[in-house]
Coordinates of C-alpha atoms in Angstrom, one line a residue:
X21 CA -49.3 56.9 132.1
X22 CA -49.3 55.7 128.5
X23 CA -48.5 58.1 125.7
X24 CA -51.0 59.0 122.9
X25 CA -48.8 57.0 120.4
X26 CA -49.0 53.9 122.5
X27 CA -52.8 54.3 122.8
X28 CA -53.1 54.6 119.0
X29 CA -49.9 53.9 117.0
X30 CA -51.6 55.4 113.9
X31 CA -52.1 58.9 115.4
X32 CA -48.9 60.4 114.0
X33 CA -49.2 58.9 110.5
X34 CA -52.8 60.2 110.5
X35 CA -51.6 63.7 111.4
X36 CA -49.1 63.5 108.6
X37 CA -52.0 62.8 106.1
X38 CA -54.3 65.5 107.6
X39 CA -52.6 68.4 105.8
X40 CA -53.4 66.8 102.5
X41 CA -57.1 67.2 103.3
X42 CA -56.5 70.8 104.6
X43 CA -54.5 71.8 101.5
X44 CA -57.3 70.6 99.2
X45 CA -59.4 73.4 100.5
X46 CA -57.2 76.0 98.7
X47 CA -56.9 73.9 95.5
X48 CA -60.6 73.1 95.2
X49 CA -61.7 76.3 96.7
X50 CA -59.7 78.4 94.3
X51 CA -61.7 76.8 91.5
X52 CA -65.0 76.9 93.3
X53 CA -64.9 80.5 94.3
X54 CA -64.9 81.5 90.6
X55 CA -68.4 80.1 90.2
X56 CA -69.8 80.3 93.7
X57 CA -69.9 83.3 96.1
X58 CA -68.0 82.9 99.5
X59 CA -70.9 82.7 102.0
X60 CA -72.9 80.4 99.7
X61 CA -70.0 78.2 99.1
X62 CA -69.3 78.0 102.9
X63 CA -73.0 77.3 103.7
X64 CA -73.2 74.5 101.1
X65 CA -69.9 73.1 102.3
X66 CA -71.0 72.7 105.9
X67 CA -74.6 71.7 105.1
X68 CA -73.4 68.8 103.0
X69 CA -70.8 67.9 105.6
X70 CA -73.6 67.8 108.2
X71 CA -75.7 65.5 106.0
X72 CA -72.8 63.2 105.4
X73 CA -71.9 63.0 109.1
X74 CA -75.4 62.5 110.4
X75 CA -75.7 58.8 109.7
X76 CA -72.5 58.2 111.7
X77 CA -73.4 60.5 114.6
X78 CA -77.0 59.8 115.2
X79 CA -76.4 56.7 117.3
X80 CA -74.4 58.8 119.7
X81 CA -76.9 61.6 119.9
X82 CA -79.0 60.4 122.8
X83 CA -76.0 60.1 125.1
X84 CA -74.3 63.3 123.9
X85 CA -77.4 65.6 123.8
X86 CA -77.3 66.6 127.5
X87 CA -73.7 67.6 127.2
X88 CA -74.4 69.5 123.9
X89 CA -77.3 71.4 125.5
X90 CA -75.2 72.3 128.6
X91 CA -72.4 73.7 126.4
X92 CA -74.5 75.1 123.5
X93 CA -73.0 78.7 123.9
X94 CA -69.5 77.3 123.7
X95 CA -70.3 75.2 120.6
X96 CA -71.9 78.3 118.9
X97 CA -68.7 80.3 119.5
X98 CA -66.6 77.4 118.1
X99 CA -68.9 77.1 115.1
X100 CA -68.6 80.8 114.5
X101 CA -64.7 80.6 114.8
X102 CA -64.2 77.4 112.9
X103 CA -67.0 77.4 110.3
X104 CA -68.1 81.0 109.8
X105 CA -64.8 82.8 109.9
X106 CA -62.6 80.0 108.7
X107 CA -65.1 79.1 106.1
X108 CA -66.6 82.1 104.3
X109 CA -63.8 84.6 105.1
X110 CA -61.1 82.2 103.7
X111 CA -62.9 82.1 100.4
X112 CA -63.4 85.9 100.5
X113 CA -59.7 86.4 101.1
X114 CA -58.8 84.2 98.1
X115 CA -60.5 86.9 95.9
X116 CA -57.9 89.5 97.0
X117 CA -54.7 87.6 97.8
X118 CA -52.7 84.7 96.7
X119 CA -52.7 81.2 98.1
X120 CA -49.0 81.7 99.0
X121 CA -49.7 84.6 101.2
X122 CA -52.5 82.8 102.9
X123 CA -50.3 79.8 103.5
X124 CA -47.6 81.9 105.1
X125 CA -50.1 83.6 107.4
X126 CA -51.8 80.3 108.4
X127 CA -48.4 78.8 109.2
X128 CA -48.3 81.1 112.3
X129 CA -51.3 79.2 113.8
X130 CA -49.2 76.8 116.0
X131 CA -47.3 79.7 117.5
X132 CA -50.6 81.5 118.3
X133 CA -52.0 78.2 119.8
X134 CA -49.0 77.9 122.1
X135 CA -49.2 81.5 123.1
X136 CA -53.0 81.1 123.9
X137 CA -52.3 77.9 125.9
X138 CA -49.5 79.7 127.7
X139 CA -51.7 82.7 128.5
X140 CA -54.9 80.8 129.6
X141 CA -53.7 77.4 130.6
X142 CA -50.2 78.0 131.9
X143 CA -48.6 75.6 129.3
X144 CA -44.9 75.7 129.2
X145 CA -43.0 75.5 125.8
X146 CA -40.1 73.2 126.0
X147 CA -36.8 74.0 124.4
X148 CA -37.2 71.1 122.0
X149 CA -40.6 72.4 120.9
X150 CA -39.2 75.9 120.4
X151 CA -36.3 74.7 118.2
X152 CA -38.8 72.6 116.2
X153 CA -41.0 75.6 115.6
X154 CA -38.1 77.7 114.5
X155 CA -37.0 75.0 112.0
X156 CA -40.5 74.6 110.7
X157 CA -41.0 78.4 110.3
X158 CA -37.7 78.6 108.5
X159 CA -38.9 75.9 106.0
X160 CA -42.2 77.7 105.4
X161 CA -40.4 81.0 104.8
X162 CA -38.1 79.3 102.2
X163 CA -41.1 78.0 100.3
X164 CA -43.3 81.1 100.3
X165 CA -40.4 83.4 99.5
X166 CA -39.0 81.0 96.8
X167 CA -35.7 80.9 98.7
X168 CA -35.0 84.6 98.2
X169 CA -34.5 87.1 101.0
X170 CA -35.5 89.9 98.7
X171 CA -38.9 88.4 98.3
X172 CA -39.3 88.3 102.1
X173 CA -38.3 91.9 102.5
X174 CA -40.7 93.2 99.7
X175 CA -43.7 91.1 100.9
X176 CA -46.7 93.4 101.1
X177 CA -50.0 92.8 102.8
X178 CA -53.4 93.7 101.4
X179 CA -57.0 93.3 102.6
X180 CA -56.9 89.6 101.7
X181 CA -53.9 89.1 103.9
X182 CA -55.5 90.9 106.8
X183 CA -58.6 88.6 106.4
X184 CA -56.3 85.6 106.4
X185 CA -54.7 86.9 109.6
X186 CA -58.1 87.1 111.2
X187 CA -58.9 83.5 110.1
X188 CA -55.6 82.3 111.4
X189 CA -56.2 83.7 114.9
X190 CA -59.8 82.3 114.8
X191 CA -58.5 78.9 113.9
X192 CA -55.9 78.9 116.7
X193 CA -58.7 79.9 119.2
X194 CA -60.9 77.2 117.9
X195 CA -58.1 74.6 118.3
X196 CA -57.7 75.6 121.9
X197 CA -61.4 75.7 122.8
X198 CA -62.0 72.2 121.4
X199 CA -59.7 70.9 124.2
X200 CA -62.2 72.1 126.9
X201 CA -62.9 69.4 129.4
X202 CA -66.6 69.9 129.0
X203 CA -66.4 68.6 125.4
X204 CA -64.2 65.6 126.0
X205 CA -67.1 63.3 126.7
X206 CA -68.7 64.1 123.2
X207 CA -67.6 61.5 120.6
X208 CA -65.5 63.1 117.7
X209 CA -68.1 62.4 115.0
X210 CA -71.0 63.8 117.1
X211 CA -69.0 66.8 118.0
X212 CA -68.0 67.6 114.4
X213 CA -71.6 67.0 113.2
X214 CA -72.9 69.4 115.8
X215 CA -70.3 72.0 114.8
X216 CA -71.0 71.5 111.1
X217 CA -74.8 71.9 111.6
X218 CA -74.4 75.0 113.8
X219 CA -71.9 76.4 111.3
X220 CA -74.4 75.9 108.4
X221 CA -77.1 77.5 110.6
X222 CA -75.0 80.6 111.2
X223 CA -74.0 80.9 107.5
X224 CA -77.6 80.4 106.2
X225 CA -78.9 84.0 106.5
X226 CA -75.8 85.4 104.9
X227 CA -76.0 82.9 102.1
X228 CA -79.6 83.8 101.4
X229 CA -78.8 87.5 101.2
X230 CA -75.9 86.7 98.9
X231 CA -78.1 84.6 96.6
X232 CA -80.7 87.4 96.4
X233 CA -78.4 90.4 96.0
X234 CA -75.2 89.0 94.5
X235 CA -75.5 85.8 92.5
X236 CA -77.9 82.8 92.5
X237 CA -76.9 79.2 93.2
X238 CA -74.6 77.7 90.6
X239 CA -76.1 75.3 88.0
X240 CA -73.1 73.8 86.3
X241 CA -71.9 70.3 87.2
X242 CA -68.2 71.3 87.7
X243 CA -69.4 73.9 90.3
X244 CA -71.3 71.3 92.3
X245 CA -68.5 68.8 92.0
X246 CA -66.1 71.4 93.5
X247 CA -68.7 72.1 96.3
X248 CA -68.8 68.3 97.0
X249 CA -65.0 68.3 97.1
X250 CA -64.7 71.0 99.8
X251 CA -67.5 69.3 101.7
X252 CA -66.1 65.8 101.7
X253 CA -62.3 66.2 101.5
X254 CA -61.6 69.7 103.0
X255 CA -64.4 69.4 105.6
X256 CA -65.3 65.9 106.7
X257 CA -61.9 64.3 106.3
X258 CA -59.8 67.4 107.3
X259 CA -61.7 68.5 110.4
X260 CA -62.3 65.0 111.7
X261 CA -58.7 64.0 111.6
X262 CA -57.6 67.4 113.0
X263 CA -60.1 67.2 115.9
X264 CA -59.1 63.6 116.7
X265 CA -55.5 64.6 116.6
X266 CA -56.1 67.5 119.1
X267 CA -57.9 65.2 121.4
X268 CA -55.1 62.6 121.3
X269 CA -51.9 64.8 121.4
X270 CA -53.1 68.3 122.2
X271 CA -53.6 71.5 120.1
X272 CA -50.0 72.6 120.2
X273 CA -48.6 69.3 118.7
X274 CA -51.5 68.8 116.3
X275 CA -51.1 72.4 115.1
X276 CA -47.5 71.8 114.3
X277 CA -48.5 69.5 111.5
X278 CA -50.1 72.5 109.8
X279 CA -46.5 73.3 108.7
X280 CA -46.9 70.5 106.1
X281 CA -49.5 72.6 104.3
X282 CA -46.9 74.4 102.1
X283 CA -45.1 71.3 100.7
X284 CA -48.3 69.4 100.3
X285 CA -50.0 72.3 98.7
X286 CA -47.1 72.7 96.3
X287 CA -47.2 69.0 95.4
X288 CA -50.9 69.2 94.7
X289 CA -50.5 72.3 92.6
X290 CA -47.9 70.5 90.5
X291 CA -50.1 67.4 90.0
X292 CA -53.5 69.1 89.5
X293 CA -52.5 72.6 88.3
X294 CA -49.4 71.8 86.3
X295 CA -47.1 74.1 88.2
X296 CA -43.3 73.5 88.1
X297 CA -41.4 72.0 91.1
X298 CA -38.3 74.0 91.9
X299 CA -35.2 73.5 94.1
X300 CA -36.5 75.8 96.9
X301 CA -39.4 73.5 97.4
X302 CA -37.0 70.8 98.5
X303 CA -34.9 73.3 100.5
X304 CA -38.0 74.2 102.5
X305 CA -39.4 70.7 102.9
X306 CA -36.3 69.4 104.8
X307 CA -36.4 71.9 107.7
X308 CA -40.2 71.5 108.0
X309 CA -39.8 67.8 108.4
X310 CA -36.9 68.2 110.8
X311 CA -38.9 70.6 112.9
X312 CA -41.9 68.4 113.1
X313 CA -39.9 65.3 114.0
X314 CA -37.9 67.2 116.7
X315 CA -41.0 68.7 118.3
X316 CA -43.3 65.7 118.1
X317 CA -41.3 62.5 118.1
X318 CA -42.1 60.3 121.1
X319 CA -38.6 59.9 122.3
X320 CA -39.5 57.9 125.5
X321 CA -41.4 55.3 123.4
X322 CA -38.5 54.9 121.0
X323 CA -36.1 54.4 124.0
X324 CA -38.4 51.7 125.4
X325 CA -38.6 50.0 122.0
X326 CA -34.8 50.2 121.6
X327 CA -34.2 48.6 125.0
X328 CA -36.7 45.9 124.2
X329 CA -34.9 45.1 120.9
X330 CA -31.5 45.1 122.6
X331 CA -32.7 42.6 125.1
X332 CA -34.1 40.4 122.3
X333 CA -30.7 40.5 120.5
X334 CA -29.0 39.2 123.7
X335 CA -31.5 36.4 124.0
X336 CA -33.2 37.8 127.1
X337 CA -36.3 39.2 125.4
X338 CA -39.0 39.6 128.1
X339 CA -42.2 37.7 127.9
X340 CA -45.2 40.0 127.4
X341 CA -47.3 40.3 130.5
X342 CA -50.5 40.0 128.5
X343 CA -49.8 36.5 127.4
X344 CA -48.6 34.4 130.4
X345 CA -46.8 31.1 129.4
X346 CA -46.4 27.9 131.3
X347 CA -43.2 29.3 132.9
X348 CA -44.8 32.5 133.9
X349 CA -46.0 32.6 137.5
X350 CA -49.0 34.8 138.0
X351 CA -51.0 35.1 141.2
X352 CA -54.3 34.5 139.5
X353 CA -53.3 31.3 137.6
X354 CA -53.8 27.8 139.0
X355 CA -51.6 25.0 137.4
X356 CA -54.4 22.4 137.9
X357 CA -56.3 23.7 134.8
X358 CA -58.9 25.5 137.0
X359 CA -60.3 28.9 136.3
X360 CA -58.7 32.2 137.1
X361 CA -59.3 33.0 140.7
X362 CA -59.5 36.7 140.0
X363 CA -60.8 38.6 137.1
X364 CA -57.9 39.7 134.7
X365 CA -57.3 43.4 134.7
X366 CA -55.7 43.6 131.3
X367 CA -57.1 41.5 128.5
X368 CA -55.3 41.0 125.2

């Protein structure tokens, strides 16, 4: 059975880029929430995301609609977890707590994902994955505590932190549910467009009440640019790459790349917000990367690659089976320049 990396060699580089899109939600959202209320911002975010995705997903609608109708309740639950809670409540939490606290709480999502899969799917956590998680958590703790144990011991939680904890548990549950076999036949774009549309539908009544009783729609160009930013970068790109990663390597492995949120977030804060880069940022980044590599590196594939390279160095490099040469004897090939007698089972 082929590994996900052999099926798509770009899956792991894609997962390394995914946290950039995720981190942008805090950077852009921090600015947007000053001009737009939480439920209105979340509603506009997912409405615009749905409109953007619709042209890419409509061709797949006819084949996917029977599956969507059969699993509508599950999709509504996922839209509530991933778009309602992890949308509006994240922006609400940013009004009461810092992005650092939110990042620390969200970093526990992979652990919750593994626990949920252990509880409900009987998944076993290997020693290599456990060590990788410990290393990654250590790196996250170094960054969010600025390399000081005293900061860790004096860390206090407020209402914003508790809301972030709820969002983290909701995100972990969403990540596990999206691996349901019933949803595997729905194309990624169609699945995400459906969830974005359902999420906007669930957020709509709360947004209307917010616009009536709290604040109307924003009118400034910077506010709408920030809304477009969270819709395109933090929604379409972030969720599409994350969902594709979950389908390819599983929720536990894809969730581990969430540990890259702190270093990516710090880098973006330095570039876009003018914050200073300090030594503890590098001290935390090293164990995070070490933990990710230890827990996700496809060792078997590297061994096969190493063996192949070693054979090539000794002038006994094997001929690929996909491209038979004149010296390669295959049962389907006739030397008299006739056609293949049987249909090839593996085409280049």
